[in-house]
PDB file of C-alpha atoms in Angstrom:
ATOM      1  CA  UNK A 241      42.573 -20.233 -14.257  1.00  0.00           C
ATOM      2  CA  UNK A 242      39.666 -19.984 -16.708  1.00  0.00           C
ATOM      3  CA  UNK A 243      39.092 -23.608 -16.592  1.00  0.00           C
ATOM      4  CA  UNK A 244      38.618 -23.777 -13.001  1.00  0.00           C
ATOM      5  CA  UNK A 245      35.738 -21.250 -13.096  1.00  0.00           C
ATOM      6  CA  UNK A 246      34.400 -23.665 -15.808  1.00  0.00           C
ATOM      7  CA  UNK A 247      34.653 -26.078 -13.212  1.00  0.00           C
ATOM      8  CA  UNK A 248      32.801 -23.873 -10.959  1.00  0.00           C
ATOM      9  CA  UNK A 249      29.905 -23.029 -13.185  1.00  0.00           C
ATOM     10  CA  UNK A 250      29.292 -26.517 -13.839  1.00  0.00           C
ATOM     11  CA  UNK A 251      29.329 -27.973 -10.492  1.00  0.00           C
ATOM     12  CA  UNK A 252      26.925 -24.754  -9.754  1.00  0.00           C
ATOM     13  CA  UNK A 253      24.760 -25.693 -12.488  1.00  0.00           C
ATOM     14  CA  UNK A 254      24.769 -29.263 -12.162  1.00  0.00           C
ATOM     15  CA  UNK A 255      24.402 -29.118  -7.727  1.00  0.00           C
ATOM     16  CA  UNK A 256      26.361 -32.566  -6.960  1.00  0.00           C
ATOM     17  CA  UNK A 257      28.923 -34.306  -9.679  1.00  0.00           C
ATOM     18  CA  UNK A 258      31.745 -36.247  -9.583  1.00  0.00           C
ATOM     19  CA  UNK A 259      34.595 -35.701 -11.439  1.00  0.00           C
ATOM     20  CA  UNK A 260      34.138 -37.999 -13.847  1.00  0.00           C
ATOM     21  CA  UNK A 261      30.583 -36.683 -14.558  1.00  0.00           C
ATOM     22  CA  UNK A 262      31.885 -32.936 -15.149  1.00  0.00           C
ATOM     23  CA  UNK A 263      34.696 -34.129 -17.664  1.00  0.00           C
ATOM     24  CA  UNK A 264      31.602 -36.287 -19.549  1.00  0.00           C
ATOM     25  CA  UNK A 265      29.819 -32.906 -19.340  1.00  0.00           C
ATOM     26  CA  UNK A 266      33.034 -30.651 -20.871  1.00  0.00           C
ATOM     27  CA  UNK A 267      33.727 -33.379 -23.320  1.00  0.00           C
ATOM     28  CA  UNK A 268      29.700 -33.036 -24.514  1.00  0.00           C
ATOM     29  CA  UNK A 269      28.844 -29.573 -24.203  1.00  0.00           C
ATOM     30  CA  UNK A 270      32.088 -27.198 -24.009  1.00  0.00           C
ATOM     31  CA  UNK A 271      34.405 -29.145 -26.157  1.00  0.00           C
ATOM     32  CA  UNK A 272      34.543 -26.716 -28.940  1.00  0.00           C
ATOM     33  CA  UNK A 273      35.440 -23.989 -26.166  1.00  0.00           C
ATOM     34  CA  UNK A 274      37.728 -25.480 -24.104  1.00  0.00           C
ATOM     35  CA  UNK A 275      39.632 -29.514 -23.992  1.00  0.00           C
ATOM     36  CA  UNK A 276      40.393 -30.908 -20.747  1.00  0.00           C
ATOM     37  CA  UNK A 277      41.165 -34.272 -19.118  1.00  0.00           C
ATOM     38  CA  UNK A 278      40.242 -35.951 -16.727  1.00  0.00           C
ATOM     39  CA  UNK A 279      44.105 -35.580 -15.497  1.00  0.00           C
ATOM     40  CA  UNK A 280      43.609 -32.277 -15.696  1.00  0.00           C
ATOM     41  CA  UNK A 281      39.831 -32.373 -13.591  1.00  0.00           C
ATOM     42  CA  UNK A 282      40.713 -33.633 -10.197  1.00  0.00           C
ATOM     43  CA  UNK A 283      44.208 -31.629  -9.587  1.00  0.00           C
ATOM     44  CA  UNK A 284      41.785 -28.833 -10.258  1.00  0.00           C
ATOM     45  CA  UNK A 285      38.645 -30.158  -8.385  1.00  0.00           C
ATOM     46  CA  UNK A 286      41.590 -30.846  -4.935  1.00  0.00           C
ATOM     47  CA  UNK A 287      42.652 -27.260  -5.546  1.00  0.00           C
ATOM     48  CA  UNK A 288      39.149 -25.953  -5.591  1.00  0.00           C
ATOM     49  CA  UNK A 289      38.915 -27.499  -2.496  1.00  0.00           C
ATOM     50  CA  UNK A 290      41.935 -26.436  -0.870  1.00  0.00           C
ATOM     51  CA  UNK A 291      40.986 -23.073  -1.509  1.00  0.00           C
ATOM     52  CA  UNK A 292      37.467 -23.714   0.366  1.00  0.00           C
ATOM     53  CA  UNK A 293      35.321 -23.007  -3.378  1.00  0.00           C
ATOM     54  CA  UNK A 294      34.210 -26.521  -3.346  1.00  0.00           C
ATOM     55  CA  UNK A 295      32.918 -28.993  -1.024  1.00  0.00           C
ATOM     56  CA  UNK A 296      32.348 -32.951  -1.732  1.00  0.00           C
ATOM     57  CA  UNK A 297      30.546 -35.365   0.010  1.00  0.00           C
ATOM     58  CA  UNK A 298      32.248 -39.021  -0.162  1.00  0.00           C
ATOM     59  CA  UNK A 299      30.116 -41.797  -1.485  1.00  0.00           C
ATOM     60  CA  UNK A 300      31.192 -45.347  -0.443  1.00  0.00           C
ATOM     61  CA  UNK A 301      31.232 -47.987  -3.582  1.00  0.00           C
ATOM     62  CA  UNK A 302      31.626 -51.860  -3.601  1.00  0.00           C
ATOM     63  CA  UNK A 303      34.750 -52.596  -5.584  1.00  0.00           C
ATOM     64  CA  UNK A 304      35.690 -49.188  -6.746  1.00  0.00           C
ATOM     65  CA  UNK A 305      37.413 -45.965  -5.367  1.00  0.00           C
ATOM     66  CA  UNK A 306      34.520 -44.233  -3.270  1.00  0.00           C
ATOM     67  CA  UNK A 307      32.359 -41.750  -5.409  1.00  0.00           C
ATOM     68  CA  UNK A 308      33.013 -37.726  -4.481  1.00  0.00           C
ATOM     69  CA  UNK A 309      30.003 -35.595  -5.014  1.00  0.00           C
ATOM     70  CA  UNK A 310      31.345 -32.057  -5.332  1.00  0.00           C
ATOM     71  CA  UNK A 311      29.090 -28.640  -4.761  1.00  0.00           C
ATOM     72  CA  UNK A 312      30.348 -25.294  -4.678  1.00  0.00           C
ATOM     73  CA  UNK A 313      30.484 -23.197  -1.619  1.00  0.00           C
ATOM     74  CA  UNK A 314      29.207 -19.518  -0.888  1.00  0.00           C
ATOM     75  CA  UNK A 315      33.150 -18.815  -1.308  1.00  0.00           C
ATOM     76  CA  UNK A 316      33.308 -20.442  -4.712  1.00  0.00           C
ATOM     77  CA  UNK A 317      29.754 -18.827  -5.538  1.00  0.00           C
ATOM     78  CA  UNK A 318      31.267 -15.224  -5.089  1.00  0.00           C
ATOM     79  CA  UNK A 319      34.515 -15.996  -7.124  1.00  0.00           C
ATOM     80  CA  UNK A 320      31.999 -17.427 -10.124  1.00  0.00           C
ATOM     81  CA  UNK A 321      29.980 -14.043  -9.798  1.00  0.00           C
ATOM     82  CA  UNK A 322      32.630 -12.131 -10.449  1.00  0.00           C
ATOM     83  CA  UNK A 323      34.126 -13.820 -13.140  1.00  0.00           C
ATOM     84  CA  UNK A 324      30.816 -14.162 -14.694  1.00  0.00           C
ATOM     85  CA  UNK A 325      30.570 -10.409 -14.638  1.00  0.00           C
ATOM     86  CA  UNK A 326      33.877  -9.472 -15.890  1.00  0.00           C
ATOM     87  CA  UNK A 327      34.120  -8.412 -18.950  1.00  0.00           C
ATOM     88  CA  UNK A 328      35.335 -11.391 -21.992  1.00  0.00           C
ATOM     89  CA  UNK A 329      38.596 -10.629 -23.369  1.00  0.00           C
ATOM     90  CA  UNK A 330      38.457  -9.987 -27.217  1.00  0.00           C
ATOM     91  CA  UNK A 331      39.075 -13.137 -28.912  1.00  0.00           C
ATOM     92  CA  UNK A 332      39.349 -13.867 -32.899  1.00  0.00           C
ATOM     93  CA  UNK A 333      37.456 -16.851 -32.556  1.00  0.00           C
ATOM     94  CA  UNK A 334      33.904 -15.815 -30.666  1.00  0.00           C
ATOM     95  CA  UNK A 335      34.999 -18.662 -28.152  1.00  0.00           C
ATOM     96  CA  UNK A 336      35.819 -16.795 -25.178  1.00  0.00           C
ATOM     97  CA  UNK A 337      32.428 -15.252 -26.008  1.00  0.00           C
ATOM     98  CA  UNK A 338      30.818 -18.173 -26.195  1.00  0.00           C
ATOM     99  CA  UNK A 339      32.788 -20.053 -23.332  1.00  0.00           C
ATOM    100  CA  UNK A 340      31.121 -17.430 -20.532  1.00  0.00           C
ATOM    101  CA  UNK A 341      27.801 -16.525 -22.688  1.00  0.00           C
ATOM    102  CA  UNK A 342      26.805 -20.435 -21.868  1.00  0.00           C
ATOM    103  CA  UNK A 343      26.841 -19.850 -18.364  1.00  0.00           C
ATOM    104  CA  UNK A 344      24.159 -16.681 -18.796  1.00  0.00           C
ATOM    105  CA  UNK A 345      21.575 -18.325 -16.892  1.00  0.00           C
ATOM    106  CA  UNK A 346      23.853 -17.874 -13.742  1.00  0.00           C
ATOM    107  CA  UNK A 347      24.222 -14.190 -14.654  1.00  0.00           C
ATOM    108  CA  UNK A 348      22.156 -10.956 -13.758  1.00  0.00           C
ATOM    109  CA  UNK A 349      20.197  -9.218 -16.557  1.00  0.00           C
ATOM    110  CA  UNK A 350      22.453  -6.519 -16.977  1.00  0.00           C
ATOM    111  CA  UNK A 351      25.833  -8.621 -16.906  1.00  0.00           C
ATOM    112  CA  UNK A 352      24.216 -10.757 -19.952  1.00  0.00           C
ATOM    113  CA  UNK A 353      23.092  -7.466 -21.485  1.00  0.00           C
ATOM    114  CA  UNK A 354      26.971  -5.539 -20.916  1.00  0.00           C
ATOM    115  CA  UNK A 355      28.717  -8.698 -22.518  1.00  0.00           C
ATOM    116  CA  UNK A 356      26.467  -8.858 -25.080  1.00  0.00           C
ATOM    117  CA  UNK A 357      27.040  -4.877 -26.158  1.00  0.00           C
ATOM    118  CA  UNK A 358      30.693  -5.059 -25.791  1.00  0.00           C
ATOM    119  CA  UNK A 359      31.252  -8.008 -28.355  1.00  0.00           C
ATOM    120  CA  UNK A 360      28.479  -5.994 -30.680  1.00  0.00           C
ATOM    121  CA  UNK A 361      30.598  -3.016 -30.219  1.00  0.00           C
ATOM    122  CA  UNK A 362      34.162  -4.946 -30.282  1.00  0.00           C
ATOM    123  CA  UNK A 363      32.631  -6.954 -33.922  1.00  0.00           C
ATOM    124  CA  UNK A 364      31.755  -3.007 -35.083  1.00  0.00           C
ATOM    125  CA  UNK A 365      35.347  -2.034 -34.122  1.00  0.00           C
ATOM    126  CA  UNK A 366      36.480  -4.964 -36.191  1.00  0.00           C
ATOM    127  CA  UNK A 367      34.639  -3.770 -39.316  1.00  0.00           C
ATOM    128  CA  UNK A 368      35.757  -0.406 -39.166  1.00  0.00           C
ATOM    129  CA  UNK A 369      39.320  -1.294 -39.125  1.00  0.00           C
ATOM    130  CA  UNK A 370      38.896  -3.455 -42.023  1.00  0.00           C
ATOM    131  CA  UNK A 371      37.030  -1.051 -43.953  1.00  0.00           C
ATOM    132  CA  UNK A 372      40.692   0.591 -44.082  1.00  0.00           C
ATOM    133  CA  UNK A 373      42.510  -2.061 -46.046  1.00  0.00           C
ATOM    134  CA  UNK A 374      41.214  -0.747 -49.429  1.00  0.00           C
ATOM    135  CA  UNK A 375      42.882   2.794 -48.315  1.00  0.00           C
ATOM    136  CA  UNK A 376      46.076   0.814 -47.679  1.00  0.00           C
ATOM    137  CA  UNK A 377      46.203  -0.734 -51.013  1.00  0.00           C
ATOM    138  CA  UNK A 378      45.456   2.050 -52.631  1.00  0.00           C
ATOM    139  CA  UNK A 379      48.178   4.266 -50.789  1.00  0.00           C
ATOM    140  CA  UNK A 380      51.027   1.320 -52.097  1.00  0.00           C
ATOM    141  CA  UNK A 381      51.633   0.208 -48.398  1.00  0.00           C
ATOM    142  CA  UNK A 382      50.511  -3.183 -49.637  1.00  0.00           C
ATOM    143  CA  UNK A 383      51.115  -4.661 -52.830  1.00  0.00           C
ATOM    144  CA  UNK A 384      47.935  -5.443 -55.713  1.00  0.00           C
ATOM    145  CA  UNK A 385      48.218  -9.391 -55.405  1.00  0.00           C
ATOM    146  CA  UNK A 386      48.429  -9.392 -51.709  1.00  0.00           C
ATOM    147  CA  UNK A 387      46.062  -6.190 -51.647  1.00  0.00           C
ATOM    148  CA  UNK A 388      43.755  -9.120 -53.806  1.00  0.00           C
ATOM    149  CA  UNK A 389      44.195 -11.698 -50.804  1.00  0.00           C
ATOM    150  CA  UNK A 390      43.644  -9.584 -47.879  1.00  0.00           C
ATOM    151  CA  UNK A 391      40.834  -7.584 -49.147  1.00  0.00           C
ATOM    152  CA  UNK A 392      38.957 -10.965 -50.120  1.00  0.00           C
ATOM    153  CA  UNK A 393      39.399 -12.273 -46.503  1.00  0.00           C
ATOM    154  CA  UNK A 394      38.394  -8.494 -45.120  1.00  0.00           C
ATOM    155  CA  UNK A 395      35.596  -9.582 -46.907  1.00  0.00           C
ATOM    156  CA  UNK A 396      34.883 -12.884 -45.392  1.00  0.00           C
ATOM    157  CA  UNK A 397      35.566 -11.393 -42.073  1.00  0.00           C
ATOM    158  CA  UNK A 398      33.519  -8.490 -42.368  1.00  0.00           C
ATOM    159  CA  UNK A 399      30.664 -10.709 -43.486  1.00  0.00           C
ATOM    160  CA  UNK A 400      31.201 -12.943 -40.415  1.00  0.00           C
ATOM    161  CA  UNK A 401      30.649  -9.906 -38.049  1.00  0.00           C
ATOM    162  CA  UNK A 402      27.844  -9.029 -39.489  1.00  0.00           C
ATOM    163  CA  UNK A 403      26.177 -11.945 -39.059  1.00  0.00           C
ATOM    164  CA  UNK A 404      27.286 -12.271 -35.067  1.00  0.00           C
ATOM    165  CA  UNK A 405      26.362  -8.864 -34.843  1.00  0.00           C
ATOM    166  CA  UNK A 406      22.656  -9.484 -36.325  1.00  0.00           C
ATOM    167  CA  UNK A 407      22.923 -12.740 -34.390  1.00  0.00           C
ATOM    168  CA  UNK A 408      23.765 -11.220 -30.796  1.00  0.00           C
ATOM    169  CA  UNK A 409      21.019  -8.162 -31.605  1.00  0.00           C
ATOM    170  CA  UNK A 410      18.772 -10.966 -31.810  1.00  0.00           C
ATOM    171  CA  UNK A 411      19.743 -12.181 -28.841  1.00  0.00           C
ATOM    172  CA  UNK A 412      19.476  -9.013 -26.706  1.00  0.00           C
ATOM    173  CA  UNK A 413      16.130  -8.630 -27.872  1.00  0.00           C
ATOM    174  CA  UNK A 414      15.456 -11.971 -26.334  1.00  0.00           C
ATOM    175  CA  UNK A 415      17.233 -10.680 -23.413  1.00  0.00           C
ATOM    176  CA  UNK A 416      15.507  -7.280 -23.026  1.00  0.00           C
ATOM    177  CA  UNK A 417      11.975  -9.163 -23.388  1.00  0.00           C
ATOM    178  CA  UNK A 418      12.756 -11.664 -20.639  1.00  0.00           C
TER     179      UNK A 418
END
């Protein structure tokens, strides 16, 4: 389901595009976020339509299949807005983050702003429970050479964090001052 609200921002961002345009477009900009095919694209884009979120204009062509320019409708427009403003499921990776975050333009103020404190407060969640390995080591629950492993990738992960966190504080700031 996710992928079709890609499908939605896109064709919202982009006003008219064909198929074959917004599967150039995933392949360039959202790869690392999300893989689709084109075989996956126009199922999607006839369901879309089906269920009245997209529209398409038909473009005649010499010697080729005739060109479908799709747009989103007022229907598909509310279903983006509220997935837009839903809040991003916790993710290990910071892609399901990034996946929706790309699309902030589309977004109110204060959506950008929410998603942007609950992955600062999810990353500070994340730190706190691994500053807890080094009482679980120490207690015997986990043994010295794994203790060795785990705390050096608690490490690597906490760092991480850190650096999204000073990353999307940044970013609010930009936010805040728009």
């Amino acid at each position: 389901m996710e992928t079709d609200l890609v499908l939605l921002a896109l064709i919202k961002t982009h006003k008219k595009i064909t198929g074959y345009e917004l599967n150039s477009s995933m392949r360039d900009s959202d790869r690392y976020f999300l893989s689709v095919s084109l075989a996956y694209i126009y199922p999607t884009l006839k369901k879309l339509h089906q269920r009245g979120l997209v529209t398409f204009t038909t473009v005649p062509m010499t010697n080729r299949p005739d060109k479908k320019l799709y747009e989103i409708t007022p229907a598909g427009e509310e279903v983006l807005r509220e997935w837009l403003k839903k809040p991003i499921e916790p993710d290990m990776y910071f892609s399901a983050f990034l996946l929706k975050m790309q699309f902030a333009p589309l977004m109110e103020k204060s959506t950008v702003l929410d998603h942007i404190d609950r992955e600062i407060a999810r990353l500070q969640g994340k730190i706190s429970d691994l500053g807890q390995l080094p009482n679980c080591i120490n207690s015997g629950k986990i043994d010295q050479p794994m203790g060795e492993v785990l705390l050096d990738i608690s490490n690597l992960l906490t760092g991480t964090s850190e650096l999204r966190i000073a990353w999307l504080t940044k970013w609010r700031e930009r936010v805040l001052d728009a």
